[in-house]
PDB file of C-alpha atoms in Angstrom:
ATOM      1  CA  MET S   1      -5.047  35.362 -15.345  1.00 62.00           C
ATOM      2  CA  ASP S   2      -1.385  35.138 -14.838  1.00 78.00           C
ATOM      3  CA  PHE S   3       0.299  32.279 -14.579  1.00 84.00           C
ATOM      4  CA  GLN S   4       3.879  31.683 -13.255  1.00 88.00           C
ATOM      5  CA  PHE S   5       4.808  27.836 -13.996  1.00 89.00           C
ATOM      6  CA  LEU S   6       8.099  28.289 -14.395  1.00 89.00           C
ATOM      7  CA  GLN S   7       8.874  30.992 -11.531  1.00 90.00           C
ATOM      8  CA  ILE S   8       7.174  28.650  -9.268  1.00 90.00           C
ATOM      9  CA  ALA S   9       9.040  25.300 -10.706  1.00 90.00           C
ATOM     10  CA  ALA S  10      11.861  27.060  -9.744  1.00 90.00           C
ATOM     11  CA  GLN S  11      11.176  27.082  -6.352  1.00 91.00           C
ATOM     12  CA  SER S  12       9.506  23.595  -6.391  1.00 90.00           C
ATOM     13  CA  GLY S  13      12.926  22.094  -4.425  1.00 93.00           C
ATOM     14  CA  PRO S  14      11.495  21.343  -1.082  1.00 94.00           C
ATOM     15  CA  MET S  15       8.349  19.607  -3.105  1.00 96.00           C
ATOM     16  CA  ALA S  16      11.170  17.263  -4.857  1.00 95.00           C
ATOM     17  CA  LEU S  17      12.516  16.369  -1.804  1.00 96.00           C
ATOM     18  CA  ALA S  18       9.220  15.835  -0.176  1.00 97.00           C
ATOM     19  CA  ALA S  19       8.136  13.674  -3.093  1.00 97.00           C
ATOM     20  CA  LEU S  20      11.126  11.534  -1.780  1.00 97.00           C
ATOM     21  CA  VAL S  21       9.414  11.145   1.304  1.00 97.00           C
ATOM     22  CA  THR S  22       6.129  10.100   0.221  1.00 97.00           C
ATOM     23  CA  ILE S  23       8.081   7.679  -2.166  1.00 97.00           C
ATOM     24  CA  TYR S  24       9.782   6.163   0.976  1.00 98.00           C
ATOM     25  CA  ILE S  25       6.331   5.950   3.008  1.00 98.00           C
ATOM     26  CA  ALA S  26       4.274   4.352   0.132  1.00 97.00           C
ATOM     27  CA  ALA S  27       7.325   1.855  -0.764  1.00 97.00           C
ATOM     28  CA  VAL S  28       7.227   0.998   2.948  1.00 98.00           C
ATOM     29  CA  SER S  29       3.570   0.541   3.841  1.00 97.00           C
ATOM     30  CA  CYS S  30       3.434  -1.592   0.426  1.00 97.00           C
ATOM     31  CA  PHE S  31       5.760  -3.709   1.763  1.00 97.00           C
ATOM     32  CA  LEU S  32       4.151  -4.088   5.158  1.00 98.00           C
ATOM     33  CA  GLY S  33       0.860  -4.175   3.432  1.00 97.00           C
ATOM     34  CA  LEU S  34       1.636  -7.134   1.565  1.00 97.00           C
ATOM     35  CA  VAL S  35       3.312  -8.953   4.204  1.00 97.00           C
ATOM     36  CA  ILE S  36       0.112  -8.401   6.240  1.00 97.00           C
ATOM     37  CA  GLY S  37      -1.959  -9.169   3.562  1.00 96.00           C
ATOM     38  CA  THR S  38      -0.187 -13.036   3.152  1.00 96.00           C
ATOM     39  CA  LEU S  39       0.043 -13.193   6.754  1.00 95.00           C
ATOM     40  CA  LEU S  40      -3.950 -12.820   6.927  1.00 94.00           C
ATOM     41  CA  LEU S  41      -4.307 -15.311   4.186  1.00 93.00           C
ATOM     42  CA  ILE S  42      -2.356 -18.298   5.543  1.00 90.00           C
ATOM     43  CA  CYS S  43      -4.202 -17.201   8.629  1.00 90.00           C
ATOM     44  CA  VAL S  44      -7.230 -17.405   7.647  1.00 87.00           C
ATOM     45  CA  ASN S  45      -6.665 -20.910   5.633  1.00 83.00           C
ATOM     46  CA  VAL S  46      -5.207 -22.266   8.926  1.00 76.00           C
ATOM     47  CA  LYS S  47      -8.973 -22.140  10.016  1.00 71.00           C
ATOM     48  CA  LEU S  48      -7.760 -22.018  13.777  1.00 74.00           C
ATOM     49  CA  TRP S  49     -11.003 -20.682  15.785  1.00 78.00           C
ATOM     50  CA  PRO S  50     -11.074 -17.957  16.263  1.00 84.00           C
ATOM     51  CA  VAL S  51      -8.556 -16.698  13.754  1.00 85.00           C
ATOM     52  CA  PRO S  52     -10.837 -16.267  11.487  1.00 85.00           C
ATOM     53  CA  GLY S  53     -13.183 -14.431  13.081  1.00 88.00           C
ATOM     54  CA  LEU S  54     -11.074 -12.053  13.718  1.00 91.00           C
ATOM     55  CA  ILE S  55      -9.621 -11.528  11.275  1.00 91.00           C
ATOM     56  CA  ARG S  56     -13.011 -11.083   9.003  1.00 90.00           C
ATOM     57  CA  LEU S  57     -13.777  -8.277  12.002  1.00 93.00           C
ATOM     58  CA  TYR S  58     -10.362  -6.849  10.982  1.00 94.00           C
ATOM     59  CA  SER S  59     -10.785  -6.363   7.748  1.00 93.00           C
ATOM     60  CA  SER S  60     -14.766  -5.499   8.183  1.00 92.00           C
ATOM     61  CA  TYR S  61     -13.358  -2.724  10.074  1.00 93.00           C
ATOM     62  CA  ILE S  62     -10.607  -1.527   7.788  1.00 95.00           C
ATOM     63  CA  ARG S  63     -13.478  -1.401   4.989  1.00 92.00           C
ATOM     64  CA  GLY S  64     -16.113   0.325   7.511  1.00 93.00           C
ATOM     65  CA  THR S  65     -13.585   3.424   8.138  1.00 95.00           C
ATOM     66  CA  PRO S  66     -12.615   6.197   6.717  1.00 96.00           C
ATOM     67  CA  ALA S  67      -8.678   6.007   5.746  1.00 96.00           C
ATOM     68  CA  LEU S  68      -7.821   9.544   7.669  1.00 96.00           C
ATOM     69  CA  VAL S  69      -9.856   8.249  11.063  1.00 96.00           C
ATOM     70  CA  GLN S  70      -7.305   5.013  10.846  1.00 96.00           C
ATOM     71  CA  ILE S  71      -4.332   7.372  10.832  1.00 97.00           C
ATOM     72  CA  LEU S  72      -5.678   9.442  13.661  1.00 96.00           C
ATOM     73  CA  VAL S  73      -6.398   6.264  16.127  1.00 95.00           C
ATOM     74  CA  PHE S  74      -2.958   5.021  15.155  1.00 95.00           C
ATOM     75  CA  TYR S  75      -1.290   8.511  15.831  1.00 95.00           C
ATOM     76  CA  TYR S  76      -3.386   9.830  18.791  1.00 94.00           C
ATOM     77  CA  ALA S  77      -4.779   6.569  20.511  1.00 93.00           C
ATOM     78  CA  LEU S  78      -2.316   3.606  19.746  1.00 90.00           C
ATOM     79  CA  PRO S  79       0.546   5.270  21.803  1.00 89.00           C
ATOM     80  CA  PRO S  80      -1.093   5.369  25.222  1.00 89.00           C
ATOM     81  CA  LEU S  81      -2.689   1.933  24.453  1.00 87.00           C
ATOM     82  CA  ILE S  82       1.124   0.610  24.005  1.00 85.00           C
ATOM     83  CA  GLY S  83       3.060   3.004  26.443  1.00 85.00           C
ATOM     84  CA  LEU S  84       4.780   3.920  23.641  1.00 83.00           C
ATOM     85  CA  ASP S  85       5.465   7.502  21.728  1.00 84.00           C
ATOM     86  CA  ILE S  86       6.018   5.842  18.436  1.00 90.00           C
ATOM     87  CA  GLY S  87       5.596   8.963  16.470  1.00 92.00           C
ATOM     88  CA  PRO S  88       4.059  10.223  13.565  1.00 95.00           C
ATOM     89  CA  MET S  89       6.364   8.730  10.582  1.00 96.00           C
ATOM     90  CA  THR S  90       5.855   5.663  12.631  1.00 96.00           C
ATOM     91  CA  ALA S  91       2.048   5.476  13.143  1.00 96.00           C
ATOM     92  CA  GLY S  92       1.427   6.801   9.570  1.00 97.00           C
ATOM     93  CA  ILE S  93       3.533   4.249   7.966  1.00 97.00           C
ATOM     94  CA  LEU S  94       1.800   1.513  10.395  1.00 96.00           C
ATOM     95  CA  ALA S  95      -1.764   2.592   9.756  1.00 97.00           C
ATOM     96  CA  ILE S  96      -0.907   3.133   6.122  1.00 98.00           C
ATOM     97  CA  SER S  97       0.474  -0.719   6.436  1.00 97.00           C
ATOM     98  CA  PHE S  98      -2.631  -2.433   7.944  1.00 97.00           C
ATOM     99  CA  ASN S  99      -4.982  -0.421   5.945  1.00 97.00           C
ATOM    100  CA  SER S 100      -3.712  -1.719   2.707  1.00 97.00           C
ATOM    101  CA  GLY S 101      -3.059  -5.138   4.298  1.00 96.00           C
ATOM    102  CA  ALA S 102      -6.828  -5.801   4.453  1.00 96.00           C
ATOM    103  CA  TYR S 103      -7.122  -5.124   0.910  1.00 96.00           C
ATOM    104  CA  VAL S 104      -4.274  -7.057  -0.020  1.00 97.00           C
ATOM    105  CA  ALA S 105      -5.484  -9.817   1.629  1.00 95.00           C
ATOM    106  CA  GLU S 106      -8.648 -10.198  -0.454  1.00 94.00           C
ATOM    107  CA  ILE S 107      -6.914  -9.372  -3.732  1.00 96.00           C
ATOM    108  CA  LEU S 108      -4.823 -12.632  -2.513  1.00 95.00           C
ATOM    109  CA  ARG S 109      -7.754 -14.326  -1.565  1.00 93.00           C
ATOM    110  CA  GLY S 110      -9.194 -14.140  -5.239  1.00 91.00           C
ATOM    111  CA  GLY S 111      -5.952 -15.262  -6.551  1.00 90.00           C
ATOM    112  CA  LEU S 112      -5.602 -18.835  -4.125  1.00 90.00           C
ATOM    113  CA  SER S 113      -9.540 -19.413  -5.242  1.00 86.00           C
ATOM    114  CA  ARG S 114      -7.892 -20.089  -8.940  1.00 84.00           C
ATOM    115  CA  ILE S 115      -4.971 -22.779  -7.727  1.00 82.00           C
ATOM    116  CA  THR S 116      -6.396 -26.291  -8.893  1.00 78.00           C
ATOM    117  CA  THR S 117      -6.697 -28.590  -6.141  1.00 76.00           C
ATOM    118  CA  GLY S 118      -4.407 -30.910  -8.407  1.00 77.00           C
ATOM    119  CA  GLN S 119      -1.409 -29.246  -7.749  1.00 76.00           C
ATOM    120  CA  LEU S 120      -2.486 -29.044  -3.613  1.00 73.00           C
ATOM    121  CA  GLU S 121      -2.830 -32.992  -3.505  1.00 75.00           C
ATOM    122  CA  ALA S 122       0.262 -33.826  -5.887  1.00 78.00           C
ATOM    123  CA  ALA S 123       2.371 -32.007  -3.080  1.00 76.00           C
ATOM    124  CA  SER S 124       0.757 -33.612  -0.480  1.00 74.00           C
ATOM    125  CA  ALA S 125       1.239 -37.117  -1.696  1.00 78.00           C
ATOM    126  CA  LEU S 126       4.969 -35.797  -2.479  1.00 77.00           C
ATOM    127  CA  GLY S 127       4.902 -35.240   1.358  1.00 77.00           C
ATOM    128  CA  MET S 128       5.830 -31.638   1.014  1.00 81.00           C
ATOM    129  CA  ARG S 129       5.391 -29.854   4.187  1.00 83.00           C
ATOM    130  CA  ARG S 130       2.615 -27.138   4.895  1.00 79.00           C
ATOM    131  CA  PHE S 131       4.984 -24.369   4.736  1.00 81.00           C
ATOM    132  CA  LEU S 132       6.761 -25.485   1.639  1.00 85.00           C
ATOM    133  CA  VAL S 133       3.694 -26.267  -0.530  1.00 85.00           C
ATOM    134  CA  TRP S 134       2.815 -21.895   0.579  1.00 86.00           C
ATOM    135  CA  ARG S 135       6.276 -20.949   0.131  1.00 86.00           C
ATOM    136  CA  LYS S 136       6.948 -22.964  -3.276  1.00 84.00           C
ATOM    137  CA  ILE S 137       3.622 -23.583  -4.865  1.00 85.00           C
ATOM    138  CA  ILE S 138       1.020 -21.270  -3.749  1.00 88.00           C
ATOM    139  CA  LEU S 139       2.122 -18.058  -2.924  1.00 91.00           C
ATOM    140  CA  PRO S 140       4.411 -17.391  -6.470  1.00 89.00           C
ATOM    141  CA  GLN S 141       1.417 -18.132  -8.610  1.00 88.00           C
ATOM    142  CA  VAL S 142      -1.157 -16.252  -6.378  1.00 91.00           C
ATOM    143  CA  TYR S 143       1.386 -12.976  -5.981  1.00 92.00           C
ATOM    144  CA  TYR S 144       1.827 -13.518 -10.215  1.00 88.00           C
ATOM    145  CA  SER S 145      -1.789 -13.976 -10.964  1.00 88.00           C
ATOM    146  CA  VAL S 146      -2.883 -10.871  -8.970  1.00 92.00           C
ATOM    147  CA  ILE S 147      -0.427  -8.357 -10.017  1.00 92.00           C
ATOM    148  CA  PRO S 148      -2.522  -5.715 -11.632  1.00 91.00           C
ATOM    149  CA  LEU S 149      -4.751  -5.637  -8.828  1.00 94.00           C
ATOM    150  CA  LEU S 150      -1.648  -5.663  -6.337  1.00 95.00           C
ATOM    151  CA  VAL S 151      -0.465  -2.576  -8.491  1.00 94.00           C
ATOM    152  CA  ASN S 152      -4.015  -0.879  -8.542  1.00 95.00           C
ATOM    153  CA  GLU S 153      -3.842  -1.336  -4.400  1.00 96.00           C
ATOM    154  CA  PHE S 154      -0.509   0.277  -4.570  1.00 95.00           C
ATOM    155  CA  THR S 155      -1.184   2.955  -6.331  1.00 96.00           C
ATOM    156  CA  MET S 156      -4.028   3.485  -4.128  1.00 96.00           C
ATOM    157  CA  VAL S 157      -1.597   3.326  -1.014  1.00 97.00           C
ATOM    158  CA  ILE S 158       0.185   6.440  -2.916  1.00 97.00           C
ATOM    159  CA  LYS S 159      -3.155   8.497  -3.015  1.00 95.00           C
ATOM    160  CA  ILE S 160      -3.629   8.035   1.010  1.00 96.00           C
ATOM    161  CA  THR S 161      -0.215   9.417   1.680  1.00 97.00           C
ATOM    162  CA  PRO S 162      -1.322  13.024   1.635  1.00 96.00           C
ATOM    163  CA  LEU S 163      -3.410  12.087   4.658  1.00 97.00           C
ATOM    164  CA  LEU S 164      -0.709  11.833   6.879  1.00 97.00           C
ATOM    165  CA  SER S 165      -0.078  15.852   6.733  1.00 95.00           C
ATOM    166  CA  THR S 166      -3.063  15.758   9.155  1.00 95.00           C
ATOM    167  CA  ILE S 167      -0.539  14.303  11.725  1.00 95.00           C
ATOM    168  CA  THR S 168       2.211  16.674  10.978  1.00 93.00           C
ATOM    169  CA  ILE S 169       4.290  14.609   8.288  1.00 96.00           C
ATOM    170  CA  VAL S 170       5.888  16.808   5.718  1.00 96.00           C
ATOM    171  CA  GLU S 171       5.087  14.901   2.690  1.00 96.00           C
ATOM    172  CA  LEU S 172       4.301  16.118  -1.051  1.00 97.00           C
ATOM    173  CA  THR S 173       0.709  17.556  -0.431  1.00 96.00           C
ATOM    174  CA  ARG S 174       1.461  19.355   3.059  1.00 96.00           C
ATOM    175  CA  GLN S 175       5.019  21.139   1.196  1.00 97.00           C
ATOM    176  CA  SER S 176       2.499  21.811  -1.258  1.00 96.00           C
ATOM    177  CA  GLN S 177       0.448  23.922   1.177  1.00 95.00           C
ATOM    178  CA  TYR S 178       3.689  25.543   2.608  1.00 96.00           C
ATOM    179  CA  LEU S 179       4.701  26.640  -0.710  1.00 96.00           C
ATOM    180  CA  ILE S 180       1.218  28.236  -1.380  1.00 95.00           C
ATOM    181  CA  THR S 181       1.251  30.352   1.829  1.00 95.00           C
ATOM    182  CA  SER S 182       4.451  31.717   0.930  1.00 93.00           C
ATOM    183  CA  THR S 183       4.225  32.079  -3.019  1.00 91.00           C
ATOM    184  CA  PHE S 184       0.296  32.772  -3.220  1.00 91.00           C
ATOM    185  CA  ARG S 185       0.483  30.815  -6.163  1.00 93.00           C
ATOM    186  CA  PRO S 186      -2.212  27.706  -6.040  1.00 94.00           C
ATOM    187  CA  VAL S 187      -2.813  27.089  -9.200  1.00 95.00           C
ATOM    188  CA  GLU S 188       0.389  26.305 -10.309  1.00 95.00           C
ATOM    189  CA  VAL S 189       1.500  24.617  -7.112  1.00 96.00           C
ATOM    190  CA  LEU S 190      -1.199  22.436  -6.822  1.00 96.00           C
ATOM    191  CA  THR S 191      -0.433  21.395 -10.565  1.00 96.00           C
ATOM    192  CA  ILE S 192       3.302  21.071  -9.916  1.00 96.00           C
ATOM    193  CA  ALA S 193       1.876  18.481  -7.147  1.00 97.00           C
ATOM    194  CA  ALA S 194      -0.592  16.436  -9.241  1.00 96.00           C
ATOM    195  CA  LEU S 195       2.263  16.488 -11.894  1.00 96.00           C
ATOM    196  CA  ILE S 196       4.428  14.899  -9.191  1.00 97.00           C
ATOM    197  CA  TYR S 197       2.283  12.427  -8.437  1.00 97.00           C
ATOM    198  CA  PHE S 198       0.514  10.986 -11.775  1.00 97.00           C
ATOM    199  CA  VAL S 199       4.763  10.406 -12.092  1.00 97.00           C
ATOM    200  CA  ILE S 200       4.982   8.219  -9.460  1.00 96.00           C
ATOM    201  CA  CYS S 201       1.720   6.293 -10.025  1.00 95.00           C
ATOM    202  CA  PHE S 202       2.750   5.782 -13.798  1.00 96.00           C
ATOM    203  CA  SER S 203       5.905   4.525 -12.739  1.00 96.00           C
ATOM    204  CA  VAL S 204       4.155   1.818 -10.242  1.00 94.00           C
ATOM    205  CA  SER S 205       1.847   1.083 -12.914  1.00 93.00           C
ATOM    206  CA  GLN S 206       4.667   0.755 -15.726  1.00 93.00           C
ATOM    207  CA  PHE S 207       6.646  -1.495 -13.260  1.00 91.00           C
ATOM    208  CA  GLY S 208       3.526  -3.718 -12.552  1.00 89.00           C
ATOM    209  CA  GLU S 209       3.456  -4.010 -16.206  1.00 88.00           C
ATOM    210  CA  LEU S 210       6.924  -5.441 -16.511  1.00 88.00           C
ATOM    211  CA  LEU S 211       6.450  -7.794 -13.674  1.00 85.00           C
ATOM    212  CA  GLN S 212       3.461  -8.920 -15.337  1.00 82.00           C
ATOM    213  CA  ARG S 213       5.063  -9.695 -19.013  1.00 82.00           C
ATOM    214  CA  ARG S 214       7.405 -11.762 -16.745  1.00 77.00           C
ATOM    215  CA  SER S 215       5.042 -13.504 -15.448  1.00 70.00           C
ATOM    216  CA  ARG S 216       3.654 -15.451 -17.762  1.00 65.00           C
ATOM    217  CA  LYS S 217       5.538 -19.071 -16.659  1.00 54.00           C
ATOM    218  CA  TYR S 218       3.094 -18.425 -13.540  1.00 48.00           C
ATOM    219  CA  ARG S 219      -0.211 -17.708 -15.110  1.00 54.00           C
ATOM    220  CA  MET S 220      -2.779 -19.973 -14.349  1.00 49.00           C
TER     221      MET S 220
END
């Protein structure tokens, strides 16, 4: 079979731009997922009825349904419910963010279980407010103790982004499909796309290792 990688690489400019769209979606979704996961962790520990039960129901729904179905729900069902046309980009980012948030909450819950009660008792004895206890003592240690798991989750977020092609978002996978249609060279195009995804995910993992090396003072 005659491969034409150089010729296809010369035409892959739109794929590079689409990769930037993928990175943007993943970055925003990871940030929002971390925020959502943190809020869920705090709300569960407040133990105000019926908040923990609702959060468990939400987590069960996210983990028990395909990510594609969640994306379609946010794109097709959410706008009529809230009465706003949020557009495919916003719907896609929200869907991935809430998907990631459920998993991030579980990851953070595991990190929270490793914090010794002595630290919390000392903070309480000093009269620290609950908000300051979470911001100064709990969350920094939780975040740094679960960096490898968070990096793995954020890598999974990147791997979910191709599903957004089903709601008309032109990210890397959809742009690859366009190039395949115009060149009829699926092997070369998909190989280049896979390499781009690998570079993105590898960069995230290397950044995670850098953070982990710098977080030794927070390790428990």
